[in-house]
Every structure is written in C-alpha cells, then in structure tokens.
mmCIF file with all atom_site columns, C-alpha atoms in Angstrom:
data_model
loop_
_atom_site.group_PDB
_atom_site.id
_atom_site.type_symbol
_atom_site.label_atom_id
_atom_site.label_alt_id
_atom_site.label_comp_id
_atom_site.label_asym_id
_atom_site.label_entity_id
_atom_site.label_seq_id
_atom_site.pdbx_PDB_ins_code
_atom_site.Cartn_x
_atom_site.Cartn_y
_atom_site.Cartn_z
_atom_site.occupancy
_atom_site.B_iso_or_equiv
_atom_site.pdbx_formal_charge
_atom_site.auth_seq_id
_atom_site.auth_comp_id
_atom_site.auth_asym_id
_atom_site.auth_atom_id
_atom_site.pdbx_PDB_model_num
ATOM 1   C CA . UNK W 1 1   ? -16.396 -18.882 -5.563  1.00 0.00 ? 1   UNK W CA 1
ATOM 2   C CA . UNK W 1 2   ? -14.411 -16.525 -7.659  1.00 0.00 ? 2   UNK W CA 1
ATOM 3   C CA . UNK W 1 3   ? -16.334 -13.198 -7.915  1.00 0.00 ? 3   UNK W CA 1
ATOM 4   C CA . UNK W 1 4   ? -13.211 -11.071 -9.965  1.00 0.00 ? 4   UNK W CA 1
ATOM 5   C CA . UNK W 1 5   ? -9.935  -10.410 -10.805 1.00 0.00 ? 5   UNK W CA 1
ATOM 6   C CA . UNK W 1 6   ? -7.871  -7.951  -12.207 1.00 0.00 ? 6   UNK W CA 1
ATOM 7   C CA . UNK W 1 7   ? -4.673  -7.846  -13.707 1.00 0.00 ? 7   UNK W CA 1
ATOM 8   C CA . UNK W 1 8   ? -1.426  -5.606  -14.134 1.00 0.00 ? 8   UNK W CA 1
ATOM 9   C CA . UNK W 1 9   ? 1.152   -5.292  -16.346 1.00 0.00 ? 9   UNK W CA 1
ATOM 10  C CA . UNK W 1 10  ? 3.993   -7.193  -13.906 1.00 0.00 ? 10  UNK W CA 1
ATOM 11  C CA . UNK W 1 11  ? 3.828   -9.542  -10.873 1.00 0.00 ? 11  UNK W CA 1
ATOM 12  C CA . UNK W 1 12  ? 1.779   -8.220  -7.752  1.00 0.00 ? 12  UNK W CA 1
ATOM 13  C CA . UNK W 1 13  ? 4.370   -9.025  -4.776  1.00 0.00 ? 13  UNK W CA 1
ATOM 14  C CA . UNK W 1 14  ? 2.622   -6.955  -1.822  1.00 0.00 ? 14  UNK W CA 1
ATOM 15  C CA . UNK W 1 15  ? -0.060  -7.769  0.236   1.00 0.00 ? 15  UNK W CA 1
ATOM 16  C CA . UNK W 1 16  ? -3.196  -5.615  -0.708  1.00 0.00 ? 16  UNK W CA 1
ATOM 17  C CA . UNK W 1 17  ? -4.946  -2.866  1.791   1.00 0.00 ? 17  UNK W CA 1
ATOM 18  C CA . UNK W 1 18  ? -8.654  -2.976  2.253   1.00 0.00 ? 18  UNK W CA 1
ATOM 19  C CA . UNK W 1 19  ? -10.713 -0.430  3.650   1.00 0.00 ? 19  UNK W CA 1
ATOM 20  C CA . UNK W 1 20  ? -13.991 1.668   2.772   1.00 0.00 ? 20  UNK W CA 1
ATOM 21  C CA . UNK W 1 21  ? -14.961 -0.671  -0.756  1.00 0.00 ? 21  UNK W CA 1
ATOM 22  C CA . UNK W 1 22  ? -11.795 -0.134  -2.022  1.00 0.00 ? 22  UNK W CA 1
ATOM 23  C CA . UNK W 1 23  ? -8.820  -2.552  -2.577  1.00 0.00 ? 23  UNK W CA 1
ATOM 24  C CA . UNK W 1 24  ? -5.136  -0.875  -2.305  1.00 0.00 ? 24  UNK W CA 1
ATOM 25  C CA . UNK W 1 25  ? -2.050  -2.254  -4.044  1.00 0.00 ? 25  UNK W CA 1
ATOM 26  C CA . UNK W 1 26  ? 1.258   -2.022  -5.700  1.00 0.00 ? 26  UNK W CA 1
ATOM 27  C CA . UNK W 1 27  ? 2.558   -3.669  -8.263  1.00 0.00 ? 27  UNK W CA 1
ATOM 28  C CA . UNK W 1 28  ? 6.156   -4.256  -9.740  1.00 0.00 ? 28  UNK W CA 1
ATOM 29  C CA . UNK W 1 29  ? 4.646   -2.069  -13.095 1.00 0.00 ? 29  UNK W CA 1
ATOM 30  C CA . UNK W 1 30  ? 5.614   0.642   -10.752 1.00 0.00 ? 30  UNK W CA 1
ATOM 31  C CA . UNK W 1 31  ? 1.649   1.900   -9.801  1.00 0.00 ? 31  UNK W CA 1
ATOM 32  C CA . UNK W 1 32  ? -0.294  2.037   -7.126  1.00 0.00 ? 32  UNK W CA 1
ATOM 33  C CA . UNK W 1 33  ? -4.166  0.687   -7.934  1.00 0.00 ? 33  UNK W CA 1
ATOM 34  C CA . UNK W 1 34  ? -7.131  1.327   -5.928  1.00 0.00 ? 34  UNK W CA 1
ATOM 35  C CA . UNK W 1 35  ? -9.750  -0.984  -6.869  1.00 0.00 ? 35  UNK W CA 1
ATOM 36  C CA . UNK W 1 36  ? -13.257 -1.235  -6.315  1.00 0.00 ? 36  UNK W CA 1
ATOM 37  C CA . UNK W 1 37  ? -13.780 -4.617  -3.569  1.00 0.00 ? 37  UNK W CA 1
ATOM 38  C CA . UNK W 1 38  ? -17.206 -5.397  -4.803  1.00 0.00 ? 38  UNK W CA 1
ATOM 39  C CA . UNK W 1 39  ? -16.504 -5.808  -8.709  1.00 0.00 ? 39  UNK W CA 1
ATOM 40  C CA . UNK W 1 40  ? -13.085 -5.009  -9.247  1.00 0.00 ? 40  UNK W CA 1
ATOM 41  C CA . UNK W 1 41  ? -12.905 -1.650  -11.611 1.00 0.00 ? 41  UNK W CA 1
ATOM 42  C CA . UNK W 1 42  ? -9.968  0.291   -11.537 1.00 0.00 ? 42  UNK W CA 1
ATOM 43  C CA . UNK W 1 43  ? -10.854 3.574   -9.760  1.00 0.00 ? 43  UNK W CA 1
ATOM 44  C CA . UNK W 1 44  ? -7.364  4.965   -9.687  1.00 0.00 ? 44  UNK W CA 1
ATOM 45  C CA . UNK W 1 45  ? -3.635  4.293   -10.233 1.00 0.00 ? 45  UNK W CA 1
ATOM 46  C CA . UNK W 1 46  ? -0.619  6.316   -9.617  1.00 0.00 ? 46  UNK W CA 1
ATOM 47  C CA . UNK W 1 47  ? 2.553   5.237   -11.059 1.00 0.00 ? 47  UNK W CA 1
ATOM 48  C CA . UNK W 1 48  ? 5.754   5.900   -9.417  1.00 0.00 ? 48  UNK W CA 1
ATOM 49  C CA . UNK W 1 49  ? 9.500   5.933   -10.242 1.00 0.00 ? 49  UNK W CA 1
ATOM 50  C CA . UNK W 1 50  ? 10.409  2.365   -9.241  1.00 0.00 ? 50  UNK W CA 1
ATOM 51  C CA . UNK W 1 51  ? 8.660   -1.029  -8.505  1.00 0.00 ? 51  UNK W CA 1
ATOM 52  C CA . UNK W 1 52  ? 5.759   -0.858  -5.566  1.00 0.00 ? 52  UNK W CA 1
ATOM 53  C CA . UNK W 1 53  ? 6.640   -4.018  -3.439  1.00 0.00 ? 53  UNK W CA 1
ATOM 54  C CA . UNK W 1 54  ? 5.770   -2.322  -0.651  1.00 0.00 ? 54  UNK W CA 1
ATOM 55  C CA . UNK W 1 55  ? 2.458   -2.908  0.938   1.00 0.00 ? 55  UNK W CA 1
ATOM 56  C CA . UNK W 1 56  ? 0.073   -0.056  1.291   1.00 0.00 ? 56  UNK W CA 1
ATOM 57  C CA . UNK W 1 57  ? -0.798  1.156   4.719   1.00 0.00 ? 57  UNK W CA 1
ATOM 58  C CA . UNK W 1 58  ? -4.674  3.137   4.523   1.00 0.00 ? 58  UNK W CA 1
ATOM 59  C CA . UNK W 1 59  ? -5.403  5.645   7.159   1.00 0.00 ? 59  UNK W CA 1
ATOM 60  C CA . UNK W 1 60  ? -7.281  9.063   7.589   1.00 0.00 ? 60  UNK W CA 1
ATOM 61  C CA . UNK W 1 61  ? -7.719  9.207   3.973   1.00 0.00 ? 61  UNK W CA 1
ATOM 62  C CA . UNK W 1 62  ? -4.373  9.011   2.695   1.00 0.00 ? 62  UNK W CA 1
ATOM 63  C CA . UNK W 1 63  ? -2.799  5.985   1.086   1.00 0.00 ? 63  UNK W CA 1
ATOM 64  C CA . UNK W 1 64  ? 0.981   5.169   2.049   1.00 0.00 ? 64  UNK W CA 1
ATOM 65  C CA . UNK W 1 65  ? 3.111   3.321   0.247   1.00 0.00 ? 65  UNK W CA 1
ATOM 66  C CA . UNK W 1 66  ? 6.935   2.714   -0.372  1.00 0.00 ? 66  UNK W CA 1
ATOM 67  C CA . UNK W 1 67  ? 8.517   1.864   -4.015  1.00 0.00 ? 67  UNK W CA 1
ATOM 68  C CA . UNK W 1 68  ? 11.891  1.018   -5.143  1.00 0.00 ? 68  UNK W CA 1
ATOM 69  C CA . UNK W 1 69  ? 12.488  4.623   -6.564  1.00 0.00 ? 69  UNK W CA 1
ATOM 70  C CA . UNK W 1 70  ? 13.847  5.385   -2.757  1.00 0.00 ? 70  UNK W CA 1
ATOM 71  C CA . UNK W 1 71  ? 10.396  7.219   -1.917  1.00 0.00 ? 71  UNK W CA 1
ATOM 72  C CA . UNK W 1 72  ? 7.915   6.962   0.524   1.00 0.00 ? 72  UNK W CA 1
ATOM 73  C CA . UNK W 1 73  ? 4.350   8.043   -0.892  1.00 0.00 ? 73  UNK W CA 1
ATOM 74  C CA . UNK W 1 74  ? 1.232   9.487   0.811   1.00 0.00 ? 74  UNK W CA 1
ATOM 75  C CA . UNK W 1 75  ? -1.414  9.750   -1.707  1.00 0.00 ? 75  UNK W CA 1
ATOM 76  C CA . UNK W 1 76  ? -5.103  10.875  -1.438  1.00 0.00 ? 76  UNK W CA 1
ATOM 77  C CA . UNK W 1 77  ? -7.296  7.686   -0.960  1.00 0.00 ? 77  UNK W CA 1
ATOM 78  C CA . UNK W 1 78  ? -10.052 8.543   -2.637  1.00 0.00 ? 78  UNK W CA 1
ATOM 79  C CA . UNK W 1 79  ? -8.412  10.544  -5.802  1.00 0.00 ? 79  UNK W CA 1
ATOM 80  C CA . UNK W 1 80  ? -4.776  8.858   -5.687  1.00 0.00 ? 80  UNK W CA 1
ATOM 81  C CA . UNK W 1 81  ? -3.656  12.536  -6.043  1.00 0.00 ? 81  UNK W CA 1
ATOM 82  C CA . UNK W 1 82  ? -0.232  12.750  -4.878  1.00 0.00 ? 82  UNK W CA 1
ATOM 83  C CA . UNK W 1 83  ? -0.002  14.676  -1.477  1.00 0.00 ? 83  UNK W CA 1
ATOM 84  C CA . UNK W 1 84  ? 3.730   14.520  -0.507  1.00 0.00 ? 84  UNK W CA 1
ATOM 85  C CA . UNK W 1 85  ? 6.839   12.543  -0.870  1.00 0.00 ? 85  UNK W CA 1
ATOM 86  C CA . UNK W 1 86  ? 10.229  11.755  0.749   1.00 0.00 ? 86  UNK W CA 1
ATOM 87  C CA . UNK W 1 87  ? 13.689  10.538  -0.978  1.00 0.00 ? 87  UNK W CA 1
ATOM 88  C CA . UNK W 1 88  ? 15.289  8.464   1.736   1.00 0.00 ? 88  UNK W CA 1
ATOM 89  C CA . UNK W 1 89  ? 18.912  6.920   0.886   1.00 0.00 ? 89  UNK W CA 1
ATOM 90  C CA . UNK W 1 90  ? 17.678  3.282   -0.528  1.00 0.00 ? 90  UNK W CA 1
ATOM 91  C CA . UNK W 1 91  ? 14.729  0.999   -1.907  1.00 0.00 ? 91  UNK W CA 1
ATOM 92  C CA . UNK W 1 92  ? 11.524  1.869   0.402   1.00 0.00 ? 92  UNK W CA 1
ATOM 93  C CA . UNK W 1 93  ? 10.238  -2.258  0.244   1.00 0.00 ? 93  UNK W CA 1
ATOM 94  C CA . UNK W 1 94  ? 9.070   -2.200  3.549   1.00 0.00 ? 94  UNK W CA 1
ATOM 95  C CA . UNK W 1 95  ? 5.331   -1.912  4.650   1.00 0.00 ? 95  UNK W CA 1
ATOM 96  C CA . UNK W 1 96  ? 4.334   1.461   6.424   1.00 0.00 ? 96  UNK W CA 1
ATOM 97  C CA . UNK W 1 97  ? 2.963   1.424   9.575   1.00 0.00 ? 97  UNK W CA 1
ATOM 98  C CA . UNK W 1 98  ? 0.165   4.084   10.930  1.00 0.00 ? 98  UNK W CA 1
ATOM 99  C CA . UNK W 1 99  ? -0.163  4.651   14.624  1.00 0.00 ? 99  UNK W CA 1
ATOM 100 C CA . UNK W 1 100 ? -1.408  7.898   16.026  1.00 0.00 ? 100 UNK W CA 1
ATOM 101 C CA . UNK W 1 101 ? -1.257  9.910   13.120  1.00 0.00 ? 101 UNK W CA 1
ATOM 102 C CA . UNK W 1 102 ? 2.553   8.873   12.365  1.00 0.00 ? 102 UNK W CA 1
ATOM 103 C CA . UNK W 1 103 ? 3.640   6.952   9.692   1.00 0.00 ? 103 UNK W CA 1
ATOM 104 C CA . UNK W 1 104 ? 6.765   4.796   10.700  1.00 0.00 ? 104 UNK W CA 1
ATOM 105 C CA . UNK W 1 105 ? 8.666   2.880   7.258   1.00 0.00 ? 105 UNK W CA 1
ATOM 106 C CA . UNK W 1 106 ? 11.666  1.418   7.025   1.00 0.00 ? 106 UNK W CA 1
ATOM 107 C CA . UNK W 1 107 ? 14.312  1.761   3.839   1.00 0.00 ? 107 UNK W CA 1
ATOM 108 C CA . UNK W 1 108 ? 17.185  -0.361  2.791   1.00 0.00 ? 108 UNK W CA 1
ATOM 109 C CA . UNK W 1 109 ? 19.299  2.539   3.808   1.00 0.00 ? 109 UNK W CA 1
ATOM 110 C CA . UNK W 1 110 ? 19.275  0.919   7.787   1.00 0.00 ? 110 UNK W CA 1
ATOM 111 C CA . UNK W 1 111 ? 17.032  3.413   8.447   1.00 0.00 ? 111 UNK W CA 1
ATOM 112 C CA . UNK W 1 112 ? 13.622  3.418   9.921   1.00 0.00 ? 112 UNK W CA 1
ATOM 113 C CA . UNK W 1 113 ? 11.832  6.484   9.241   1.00 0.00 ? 113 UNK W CA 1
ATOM 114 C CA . UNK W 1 114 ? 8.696   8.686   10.762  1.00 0.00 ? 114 UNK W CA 1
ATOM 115 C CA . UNK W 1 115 ? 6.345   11.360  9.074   1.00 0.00 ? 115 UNK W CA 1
ATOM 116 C CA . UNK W 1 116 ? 4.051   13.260  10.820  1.00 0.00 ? 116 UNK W CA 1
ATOM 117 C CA . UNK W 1 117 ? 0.664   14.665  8.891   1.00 0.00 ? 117 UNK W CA 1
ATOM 118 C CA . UNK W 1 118 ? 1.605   17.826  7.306   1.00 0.00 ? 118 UNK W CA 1
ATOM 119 C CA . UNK W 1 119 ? 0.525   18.966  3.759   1.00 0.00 ? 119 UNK W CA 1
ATOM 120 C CA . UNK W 1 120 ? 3.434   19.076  1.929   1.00 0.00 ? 120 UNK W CA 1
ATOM 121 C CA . UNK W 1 121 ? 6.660   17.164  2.794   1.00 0.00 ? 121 UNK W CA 1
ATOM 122 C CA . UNK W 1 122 ? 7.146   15.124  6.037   1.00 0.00 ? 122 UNK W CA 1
ATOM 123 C CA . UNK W 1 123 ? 9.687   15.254  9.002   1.00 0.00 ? 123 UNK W CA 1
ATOM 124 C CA . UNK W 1 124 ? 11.906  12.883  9.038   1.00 0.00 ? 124 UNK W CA 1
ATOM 125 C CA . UNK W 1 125 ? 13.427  11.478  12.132  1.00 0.00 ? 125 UNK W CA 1
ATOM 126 C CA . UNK W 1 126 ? 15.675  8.695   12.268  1.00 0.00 ? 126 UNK W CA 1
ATOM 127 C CA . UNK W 1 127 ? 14.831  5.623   14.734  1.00 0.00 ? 127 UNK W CA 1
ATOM 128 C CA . UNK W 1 128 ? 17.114  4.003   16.343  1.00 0.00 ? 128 UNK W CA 1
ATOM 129 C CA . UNK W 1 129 ? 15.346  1.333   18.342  1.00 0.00 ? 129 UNK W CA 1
ATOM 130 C CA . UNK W 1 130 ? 12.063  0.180   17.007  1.00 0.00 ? 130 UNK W CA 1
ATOM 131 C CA . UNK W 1 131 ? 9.706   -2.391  18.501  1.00 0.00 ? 131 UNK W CA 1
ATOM 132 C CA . UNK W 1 132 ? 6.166   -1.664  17.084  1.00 0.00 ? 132 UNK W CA 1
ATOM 133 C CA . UNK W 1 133 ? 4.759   -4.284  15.430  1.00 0.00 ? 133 UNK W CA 1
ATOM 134 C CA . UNK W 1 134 ? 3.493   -3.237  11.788  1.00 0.00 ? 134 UNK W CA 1
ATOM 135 C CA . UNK W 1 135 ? -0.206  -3.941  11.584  1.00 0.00 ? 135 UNK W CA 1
ATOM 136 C CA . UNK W 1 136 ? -2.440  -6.545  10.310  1.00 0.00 ? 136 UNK W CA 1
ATOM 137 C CA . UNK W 1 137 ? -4.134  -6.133  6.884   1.00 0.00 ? 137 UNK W CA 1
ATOM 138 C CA . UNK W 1 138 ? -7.586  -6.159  8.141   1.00 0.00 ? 138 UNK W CA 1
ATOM 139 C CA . UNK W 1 139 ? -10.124 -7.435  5.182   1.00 0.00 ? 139 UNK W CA 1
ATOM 140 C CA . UNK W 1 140 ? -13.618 -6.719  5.536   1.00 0.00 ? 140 UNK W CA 1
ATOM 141 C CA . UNK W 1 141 ? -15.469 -9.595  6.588   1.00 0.00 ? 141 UNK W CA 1
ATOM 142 C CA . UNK W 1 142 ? -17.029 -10.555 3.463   1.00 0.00 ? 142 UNK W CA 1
ATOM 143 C CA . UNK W 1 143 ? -13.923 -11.170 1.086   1.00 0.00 ? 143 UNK W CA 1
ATOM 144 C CA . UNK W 1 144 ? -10.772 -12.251 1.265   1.00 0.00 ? 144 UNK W CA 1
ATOM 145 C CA . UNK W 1 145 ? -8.018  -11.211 -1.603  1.00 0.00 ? 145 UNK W CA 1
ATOM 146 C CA . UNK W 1 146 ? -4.834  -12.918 -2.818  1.00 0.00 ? 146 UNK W CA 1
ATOM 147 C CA . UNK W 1 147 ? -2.421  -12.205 -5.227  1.00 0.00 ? 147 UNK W CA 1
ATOM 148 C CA . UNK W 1 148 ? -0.863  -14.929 -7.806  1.00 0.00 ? 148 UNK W CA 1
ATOM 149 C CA . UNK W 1 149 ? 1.146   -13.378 -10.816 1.00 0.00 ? 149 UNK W CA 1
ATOM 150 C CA . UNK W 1 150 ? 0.210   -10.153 -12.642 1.00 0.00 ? 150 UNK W CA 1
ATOM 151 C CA . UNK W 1 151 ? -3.648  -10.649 -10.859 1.00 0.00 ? 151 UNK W CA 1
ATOM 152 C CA . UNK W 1 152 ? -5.958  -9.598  -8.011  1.00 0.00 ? 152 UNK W CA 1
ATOM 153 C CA . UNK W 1 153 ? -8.312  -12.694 -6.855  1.00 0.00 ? 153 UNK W CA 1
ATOM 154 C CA . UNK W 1 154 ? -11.342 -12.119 -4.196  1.00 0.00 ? 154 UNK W CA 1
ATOM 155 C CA . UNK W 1 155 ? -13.657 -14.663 -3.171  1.00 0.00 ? 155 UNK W CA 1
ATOM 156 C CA . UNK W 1 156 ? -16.179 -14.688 -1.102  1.00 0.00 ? 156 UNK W CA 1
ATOM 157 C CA . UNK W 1 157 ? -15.522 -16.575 2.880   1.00 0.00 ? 157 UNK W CA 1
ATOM 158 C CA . UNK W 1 158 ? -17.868 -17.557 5.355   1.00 0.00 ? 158 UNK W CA 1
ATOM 159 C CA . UNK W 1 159 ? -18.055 -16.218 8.537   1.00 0.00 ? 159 UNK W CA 1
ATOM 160 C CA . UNK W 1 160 ? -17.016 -18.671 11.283  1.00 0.00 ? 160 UNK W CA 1
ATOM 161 C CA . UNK W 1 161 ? -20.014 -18.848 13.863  1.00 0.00 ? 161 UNK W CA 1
#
C-alpha cells in the first residue's frame, strides 16, 4: 500500500536514514531533507555546495552526511542547522559511519577520515587501515522506504511472525 511520497528537484541516489519519525536524505539537487516518516512533510532541508549522494548517517542528534562539494556535514537533526564542516581533498560520496561517538567517512581523495564530537570543526586523522563495517540503515519496523527518480516511496510491511 502506498501511504506517500515526496519529490525533489533531481534524482535521489542515496539510501535514506530513519530514526525518531523522521526520514533523512540527500539528493543530487544538492540538499539534505528531513522528512516526516508518518506523512511525508518536509520538516527541513539544507542545501549544500555539491550533489548529496552520500547516505546520511543519524546519531546523538546530529545528521552526517557527505556531498560532492568535498565536505563532510554534521547538521542538527532536529533543526538541520549547520553545526560544523570539513573540506577534505575530493568528492565526499561515501556513507559515514558512527561508532562510539566518531564519525569515520571516506573521500575520493584515498583518504578515510575521522571526526570526533566537538562544536565547531572536527579533527581529522587520516586512516590507513580500515576494517569497520559501515552500518545498516535500520528502518523502523513499520515502513520500509525506497527511492526511484526525483521521489521518496514508503509503504507499509508486515512484520514476519
């Protein structure tokens, strides 16, 4: 059963986040949308430099998210104010990863990168050997979204018993 959809300006390429009602993607109009699960109303978008092909990684209240304008994002979940960026050498198309309060991303630069959680700005140090396995996209158990084209389709799935 199709319960919405919404649709951008260009092609949605990334996988969306979901977590606490709210749907998180990018899009190749170069924004960032946070969208409400249940009904699908925009609640936010931030629009960056470059294409967002880049899946968005939610965690402690902060959205991150890579974009072909070289920059790694960290925006405020429930706002999408923009909290801090970094310039690294190349496209950022890669999907952040979260894991005790470090972000890891990787650029087209050869580079794999890792934040830590301050304010402003981010520490960058350069990974040589990386082995951790980016997480799932956890959906809540009620929907399931895809992406086809410029829109965002949920529909409702049954839990398996």
């Amino acid at each position: 059963t199709h319960i919405w959809n919404y649709t951008t300006s260009w092609p949605v390429d990334p996988s969306p986040a979901v977590a606490d009602g709210k749907v998180y993607v990018g899009s190749e109009d170069n924004k960032v949308y946070c969208l409400n699960a249940a009904n699908g109303a925009r609640i936010w978008n931030y629009t960056t430099d470059g294409q967002v092909v880049s899946s968005p990684a939610v965690a402690d209240g902060k959205v991150y998210i890579g974009s072909d304008d070289h920059k790694v994002y960290c925006l405020d979940a429930l706002s999408g104010a923009f909290i801090w960026s970094y310039k690294t050498g190349s496209i950022v198309g890669s999907s952040p990863a979260v894991v005790d309060g470090k972000v890891y991303v990787g650029s087209w630069d050869g580079k794999v990168y890792c934040f830590g959680s301050p304010s402003v700005g981010g520490v960058v140090v350069p990974v040589d050997k990386f082995d951790l396995l980016a997480p799932y996209i956890t959906l809540a158990s009620t929907i399931q979204a895809e992406t086809t084209a410029t829109a965002i389709y949920v529909k409702h799935r049954k839990k398996k018993q």
